[in-house]
PDB file of C-alpha atoms and ligand atoms in Angstrom:
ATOM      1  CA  UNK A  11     131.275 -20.196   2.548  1.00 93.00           C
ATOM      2  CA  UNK A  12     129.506 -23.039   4.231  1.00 97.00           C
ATOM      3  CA  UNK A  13     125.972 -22.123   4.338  1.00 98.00           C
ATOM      4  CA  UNK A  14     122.925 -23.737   5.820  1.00 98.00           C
ATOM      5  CA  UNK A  15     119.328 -23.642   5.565  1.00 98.00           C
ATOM      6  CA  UNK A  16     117.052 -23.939   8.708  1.00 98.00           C
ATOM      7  CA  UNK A  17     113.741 -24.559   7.205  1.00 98.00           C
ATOM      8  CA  UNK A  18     110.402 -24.530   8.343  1.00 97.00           C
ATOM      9  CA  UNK A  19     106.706 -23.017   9.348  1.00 97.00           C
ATOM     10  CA  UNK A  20     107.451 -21.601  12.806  1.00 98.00           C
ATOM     11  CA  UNK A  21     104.126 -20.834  13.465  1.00 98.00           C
ATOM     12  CA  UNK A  22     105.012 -18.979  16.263  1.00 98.00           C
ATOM     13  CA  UNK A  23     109.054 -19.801  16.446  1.00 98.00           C
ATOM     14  CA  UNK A  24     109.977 -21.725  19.690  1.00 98.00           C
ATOM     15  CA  UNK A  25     112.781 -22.038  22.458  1.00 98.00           C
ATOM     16  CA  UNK A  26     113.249 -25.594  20.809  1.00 97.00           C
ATOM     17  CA  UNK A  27     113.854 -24.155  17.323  1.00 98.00           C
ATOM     18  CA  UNK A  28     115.895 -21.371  18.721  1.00 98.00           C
ATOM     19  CA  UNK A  29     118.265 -23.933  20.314  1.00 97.00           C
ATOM     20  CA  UNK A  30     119.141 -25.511  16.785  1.00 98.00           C
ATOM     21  CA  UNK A  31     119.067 -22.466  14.916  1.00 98.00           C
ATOM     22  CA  UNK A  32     121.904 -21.138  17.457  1.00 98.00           C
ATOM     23  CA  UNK A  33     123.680 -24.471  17.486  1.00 98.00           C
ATOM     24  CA  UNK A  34     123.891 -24.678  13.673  1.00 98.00           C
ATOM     25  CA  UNK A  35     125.042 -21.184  13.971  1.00 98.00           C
ATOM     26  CA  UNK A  36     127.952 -22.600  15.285  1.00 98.00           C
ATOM     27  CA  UNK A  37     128.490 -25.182  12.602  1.00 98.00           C
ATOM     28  CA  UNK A  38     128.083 -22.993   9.604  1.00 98.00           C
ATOM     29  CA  UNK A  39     129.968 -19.842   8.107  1.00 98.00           C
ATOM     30  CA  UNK A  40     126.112 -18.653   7.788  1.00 98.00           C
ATOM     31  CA  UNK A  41     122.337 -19.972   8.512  1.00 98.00           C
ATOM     32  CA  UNK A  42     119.157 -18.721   7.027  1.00 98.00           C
ATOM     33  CA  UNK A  43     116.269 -19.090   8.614  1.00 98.00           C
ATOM     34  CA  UNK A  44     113.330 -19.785   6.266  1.00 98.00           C
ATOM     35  CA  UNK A  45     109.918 -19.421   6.276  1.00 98.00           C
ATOM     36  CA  UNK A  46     107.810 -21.407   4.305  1.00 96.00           C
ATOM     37  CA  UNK A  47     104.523 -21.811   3.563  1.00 87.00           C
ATOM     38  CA  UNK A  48     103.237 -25.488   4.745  1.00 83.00           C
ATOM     39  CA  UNK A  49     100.634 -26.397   2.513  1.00 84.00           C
ATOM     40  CA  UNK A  50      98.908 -29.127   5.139  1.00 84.00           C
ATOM     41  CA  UNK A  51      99.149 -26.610   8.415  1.00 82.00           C
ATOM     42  CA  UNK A  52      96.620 -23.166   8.428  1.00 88.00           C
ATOM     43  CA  UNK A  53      98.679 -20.660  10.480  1.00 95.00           C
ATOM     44  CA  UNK A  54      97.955 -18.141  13.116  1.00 96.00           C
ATOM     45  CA  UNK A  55     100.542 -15.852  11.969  1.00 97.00           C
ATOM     46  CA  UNK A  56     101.035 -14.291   8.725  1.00 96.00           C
ATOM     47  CA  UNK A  57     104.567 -14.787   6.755  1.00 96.00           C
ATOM     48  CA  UNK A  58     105.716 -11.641   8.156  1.00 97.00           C
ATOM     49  CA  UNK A  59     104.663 -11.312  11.274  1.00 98.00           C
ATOM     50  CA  UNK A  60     106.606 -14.891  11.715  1.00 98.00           C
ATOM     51  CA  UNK A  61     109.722 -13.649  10.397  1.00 98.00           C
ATOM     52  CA  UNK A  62     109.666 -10.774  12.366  1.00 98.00           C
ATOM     53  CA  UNK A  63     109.217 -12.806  15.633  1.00 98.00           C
ATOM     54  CA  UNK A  64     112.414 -15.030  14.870  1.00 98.00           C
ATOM     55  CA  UNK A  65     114.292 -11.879  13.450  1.00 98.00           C
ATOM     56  CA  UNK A  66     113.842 -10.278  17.165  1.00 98.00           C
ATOM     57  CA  UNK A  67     115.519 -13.034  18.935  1.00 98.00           C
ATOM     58  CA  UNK A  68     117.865 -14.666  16.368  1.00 98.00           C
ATOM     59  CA  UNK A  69     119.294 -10.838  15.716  1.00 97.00           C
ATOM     60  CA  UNK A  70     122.669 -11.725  18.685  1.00 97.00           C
ATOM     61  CA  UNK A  71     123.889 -14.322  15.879  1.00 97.00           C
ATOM     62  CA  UNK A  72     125.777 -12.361  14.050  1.00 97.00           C
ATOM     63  CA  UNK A  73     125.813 -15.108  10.797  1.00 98.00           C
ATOM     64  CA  UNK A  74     121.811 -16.118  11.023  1.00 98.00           C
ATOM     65  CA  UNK A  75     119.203 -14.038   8.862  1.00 98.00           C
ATOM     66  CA  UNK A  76     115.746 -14.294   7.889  1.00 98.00           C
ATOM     67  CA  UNK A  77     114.110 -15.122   4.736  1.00 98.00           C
ATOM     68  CA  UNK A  78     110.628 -16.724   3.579  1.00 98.00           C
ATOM     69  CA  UNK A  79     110.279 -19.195   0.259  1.00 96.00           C
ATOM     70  CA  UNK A  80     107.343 -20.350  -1.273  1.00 92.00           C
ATOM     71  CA  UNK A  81     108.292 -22.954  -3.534  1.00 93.00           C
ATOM     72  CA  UNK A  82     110.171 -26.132  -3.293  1.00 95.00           C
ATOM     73  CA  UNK A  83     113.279 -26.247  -0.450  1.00 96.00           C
ATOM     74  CA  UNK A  84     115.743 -27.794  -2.897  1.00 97.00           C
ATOM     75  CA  UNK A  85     114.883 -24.809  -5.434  1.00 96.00           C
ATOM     76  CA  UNK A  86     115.539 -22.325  -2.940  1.00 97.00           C
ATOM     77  CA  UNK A  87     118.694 -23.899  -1.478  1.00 97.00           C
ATOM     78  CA  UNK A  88     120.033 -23.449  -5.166  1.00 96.00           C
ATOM     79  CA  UNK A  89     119.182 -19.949  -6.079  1.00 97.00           C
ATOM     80  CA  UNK A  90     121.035 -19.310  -2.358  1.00 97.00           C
ATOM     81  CA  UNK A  91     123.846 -21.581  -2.969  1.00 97.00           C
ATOM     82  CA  UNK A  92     122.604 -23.469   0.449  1.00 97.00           C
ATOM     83  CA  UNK A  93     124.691 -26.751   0.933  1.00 96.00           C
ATOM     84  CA  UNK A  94     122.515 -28.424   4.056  1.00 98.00           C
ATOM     85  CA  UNK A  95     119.258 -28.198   5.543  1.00 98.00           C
ATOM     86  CA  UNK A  96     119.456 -28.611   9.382  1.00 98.00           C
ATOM     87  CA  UNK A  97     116.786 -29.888  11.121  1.00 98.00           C
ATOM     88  CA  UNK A  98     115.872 -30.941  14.109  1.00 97.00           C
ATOM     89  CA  UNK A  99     114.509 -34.151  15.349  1.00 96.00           C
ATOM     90  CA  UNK A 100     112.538 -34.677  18.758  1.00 94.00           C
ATOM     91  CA  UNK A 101     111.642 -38.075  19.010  1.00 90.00           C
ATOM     92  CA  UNK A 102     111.917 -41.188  16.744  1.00 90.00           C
ATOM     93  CA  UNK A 103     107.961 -40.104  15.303  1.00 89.00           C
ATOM     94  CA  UNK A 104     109.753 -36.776  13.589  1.00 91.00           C
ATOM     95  CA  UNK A 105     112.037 -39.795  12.239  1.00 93.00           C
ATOM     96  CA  UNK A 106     109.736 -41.582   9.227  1.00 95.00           C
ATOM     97  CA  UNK A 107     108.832 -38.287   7.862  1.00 95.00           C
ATOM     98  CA  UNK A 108     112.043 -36.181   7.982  1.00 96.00           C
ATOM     99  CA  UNK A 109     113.871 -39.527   6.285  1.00 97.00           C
ATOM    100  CA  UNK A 110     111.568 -39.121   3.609  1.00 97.00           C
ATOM    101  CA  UNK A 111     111.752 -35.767   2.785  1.00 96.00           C
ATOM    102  CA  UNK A 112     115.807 -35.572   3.301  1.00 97.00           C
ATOM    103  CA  UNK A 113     115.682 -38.000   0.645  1.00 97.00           C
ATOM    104  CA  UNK A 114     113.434 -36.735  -1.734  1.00 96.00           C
ATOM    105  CA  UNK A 115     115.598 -33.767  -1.180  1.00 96.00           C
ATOM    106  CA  UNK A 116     119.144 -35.442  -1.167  1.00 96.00           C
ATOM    107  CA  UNK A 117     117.740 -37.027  -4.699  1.00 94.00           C
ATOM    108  CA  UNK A 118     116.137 -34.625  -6.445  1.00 81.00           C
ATOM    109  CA  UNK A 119     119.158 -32.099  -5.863  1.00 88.00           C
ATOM    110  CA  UNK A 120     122.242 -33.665  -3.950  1.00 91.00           C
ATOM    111  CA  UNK A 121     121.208 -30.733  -1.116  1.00 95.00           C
ATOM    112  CA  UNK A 122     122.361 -32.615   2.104  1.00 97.00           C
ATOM    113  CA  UNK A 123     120.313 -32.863   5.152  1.00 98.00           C
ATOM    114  CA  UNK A 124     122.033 -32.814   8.935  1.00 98.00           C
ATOM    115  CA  UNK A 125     119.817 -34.076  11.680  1.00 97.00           C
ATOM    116  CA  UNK A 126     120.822 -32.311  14.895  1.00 97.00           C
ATOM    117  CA  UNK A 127     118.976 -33.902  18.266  1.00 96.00           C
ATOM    118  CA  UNK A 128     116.541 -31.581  19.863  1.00 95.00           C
ATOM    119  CA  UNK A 129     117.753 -30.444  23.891  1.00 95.00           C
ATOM    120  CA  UNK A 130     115.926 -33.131  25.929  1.00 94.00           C
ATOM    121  CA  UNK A 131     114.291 -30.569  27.708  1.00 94.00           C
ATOM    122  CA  UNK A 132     112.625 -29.225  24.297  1.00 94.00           C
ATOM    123  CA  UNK A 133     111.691 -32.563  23.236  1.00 92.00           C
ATOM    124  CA  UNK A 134     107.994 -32.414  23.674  1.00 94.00           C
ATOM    125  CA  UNK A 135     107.863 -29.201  22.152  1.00 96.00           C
ATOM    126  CA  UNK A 136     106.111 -27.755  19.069  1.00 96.00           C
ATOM    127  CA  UNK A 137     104.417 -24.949  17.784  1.00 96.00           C
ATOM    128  CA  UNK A 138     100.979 -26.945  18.118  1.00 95.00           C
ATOM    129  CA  UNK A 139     101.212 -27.761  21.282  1.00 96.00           C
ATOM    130  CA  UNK A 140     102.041 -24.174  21.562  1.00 97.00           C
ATOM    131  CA  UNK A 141      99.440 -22.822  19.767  1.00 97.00           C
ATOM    132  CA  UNK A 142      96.646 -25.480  21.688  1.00 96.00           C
ATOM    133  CA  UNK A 143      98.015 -24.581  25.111  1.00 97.00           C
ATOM    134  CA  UNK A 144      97.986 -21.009  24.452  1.00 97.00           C
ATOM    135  CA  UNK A 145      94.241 -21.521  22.826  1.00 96.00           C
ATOM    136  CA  UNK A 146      92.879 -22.481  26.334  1.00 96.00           C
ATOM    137  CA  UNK A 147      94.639 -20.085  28.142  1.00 95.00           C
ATOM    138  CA  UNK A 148      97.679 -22.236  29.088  1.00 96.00           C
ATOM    139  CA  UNK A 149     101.003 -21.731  30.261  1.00 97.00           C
ATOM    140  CA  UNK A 150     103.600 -21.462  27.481  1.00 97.00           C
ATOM    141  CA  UNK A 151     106.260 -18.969  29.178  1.00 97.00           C
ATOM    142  CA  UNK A 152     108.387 -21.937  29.452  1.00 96.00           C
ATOM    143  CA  UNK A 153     108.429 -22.809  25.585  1.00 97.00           C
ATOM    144  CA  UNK A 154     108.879 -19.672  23.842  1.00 98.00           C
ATOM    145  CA  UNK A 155     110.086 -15.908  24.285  1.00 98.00           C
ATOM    146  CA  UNK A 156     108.031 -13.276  26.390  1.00 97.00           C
ATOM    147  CA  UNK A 157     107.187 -11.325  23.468  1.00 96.00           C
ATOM    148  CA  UNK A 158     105.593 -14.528  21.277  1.00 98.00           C
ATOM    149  CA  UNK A 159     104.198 -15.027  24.609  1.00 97.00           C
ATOM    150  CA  UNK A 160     102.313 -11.876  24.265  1.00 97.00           C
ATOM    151  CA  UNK A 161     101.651 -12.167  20.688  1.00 97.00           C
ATOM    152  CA  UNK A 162      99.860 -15.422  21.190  1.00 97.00           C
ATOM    153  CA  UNK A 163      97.963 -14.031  24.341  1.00 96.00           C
ATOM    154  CA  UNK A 164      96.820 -11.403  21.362  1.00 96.00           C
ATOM    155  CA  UNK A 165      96.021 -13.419  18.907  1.00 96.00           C
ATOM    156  CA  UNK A 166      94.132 -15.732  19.974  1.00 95.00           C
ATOM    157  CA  UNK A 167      92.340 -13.388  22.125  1.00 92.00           C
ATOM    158  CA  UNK A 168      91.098 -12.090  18.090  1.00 89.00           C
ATOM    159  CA  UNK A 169      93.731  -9.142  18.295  1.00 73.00           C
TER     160      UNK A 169
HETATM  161  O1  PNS B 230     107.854 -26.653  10.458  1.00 60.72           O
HETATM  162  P1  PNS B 230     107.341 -27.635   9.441  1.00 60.72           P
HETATM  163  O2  PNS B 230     105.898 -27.321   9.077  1.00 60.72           O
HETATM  164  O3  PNS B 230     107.528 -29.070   9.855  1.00 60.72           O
HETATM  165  O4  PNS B 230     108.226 -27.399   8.119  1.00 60.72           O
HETATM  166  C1  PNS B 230     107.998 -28.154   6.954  1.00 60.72           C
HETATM  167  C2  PNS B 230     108.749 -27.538   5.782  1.00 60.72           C
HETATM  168  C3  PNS B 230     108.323 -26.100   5.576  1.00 60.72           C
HETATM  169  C4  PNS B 230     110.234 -27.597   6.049  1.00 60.72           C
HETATM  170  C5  PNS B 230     108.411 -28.408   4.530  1.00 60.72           C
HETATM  171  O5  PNS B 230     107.042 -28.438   4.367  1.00 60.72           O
HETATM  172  C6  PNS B 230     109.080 -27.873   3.261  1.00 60.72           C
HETATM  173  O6  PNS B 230     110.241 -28.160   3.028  1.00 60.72           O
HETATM  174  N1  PNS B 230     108.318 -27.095   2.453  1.00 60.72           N
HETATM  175  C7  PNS B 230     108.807 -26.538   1.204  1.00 60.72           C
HETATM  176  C8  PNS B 230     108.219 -27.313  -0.002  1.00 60.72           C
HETATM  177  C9  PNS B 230     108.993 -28.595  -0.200  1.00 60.72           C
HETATM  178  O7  PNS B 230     110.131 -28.574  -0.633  1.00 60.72           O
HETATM  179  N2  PNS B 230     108.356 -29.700   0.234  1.00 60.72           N
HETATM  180  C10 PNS B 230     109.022 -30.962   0.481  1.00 60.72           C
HETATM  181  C11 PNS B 230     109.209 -31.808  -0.715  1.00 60.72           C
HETATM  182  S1  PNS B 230     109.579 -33.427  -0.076  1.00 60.72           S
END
């Protein structure tokens, strides 16, 4: 069983993170989407209402489920006998700081981690941006699903 880990805050989940978490569906026997806690990043959604959101539209790939971890990535991809962390990379500024973790990772446990390169057309895209287009009323049908789309429009509205 070739399993995969496809770490991360998704704070909301995007169209750019749903492209790699389909096309490492495709490269693994199974892929678990994780939520974790990012200690520098306050969230607008709670650890729930986040894996609900991915659960709704990663639920047509039949070998991708949902999880959340709280503690180290390298500690959770051994209690779920995870062999790679995917992850995506936009641009060459994702670069310094995804090298560094993949090998604080790759040392501290052997876990591998596969770099897969984002769609160009999601290149620009992340859940900030997201989150500060959606803040002042923006236009984000483009970057995520219609029903994040809505949840946003609630949110930040205080609902
Ligand atoms: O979507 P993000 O915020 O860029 O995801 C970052 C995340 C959650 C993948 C990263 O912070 C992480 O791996 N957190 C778990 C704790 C950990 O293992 N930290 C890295 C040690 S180098």
């Amino acid at each position: 069983m070739r399993r995969a880990v496809c770490p991360g805050s998704f704070d909301p989940v995007t169209f750019g993170h749903l492209d790699i978490i389909e096309r490492a569906s495709h490269q693994f026997d199974e892929v678990i989407v994780t939520v974790f806690v990012n200690r520098k990043k306050s969230s607008l959604f709670t650890i729930e209402e986040r894996m609900q959101m991915i659960q709704e539209n990663v639920a047509k790939f039949k070998n991708v489920r949902v999880d959340s971890g709280d503690g180290l990535l390298v500690e959770y991809c051994k209690a779920n006998k995870v062999q790679a962390i995917v992850k995506g990379l936009r641009a060459v500024t994702d670069f310094d700081y995804e090298l560094q973790m993949a090998q604080v990772n790759l040392q501290g446990s052997g876990v591998e981690t596969m770099f897969m390169a984002t769609a160009p057309t999601h290149s620009f895209l992340s859940s900030s941006l997201v989150k500060e287009l959606a803040h002042y009323n923006g236009d984000v049908s483009t970057m995520v699903p219609p029903s994040i789309n809505e949840a946003l429009k609630l949110r930040i509205a205080g609902k």
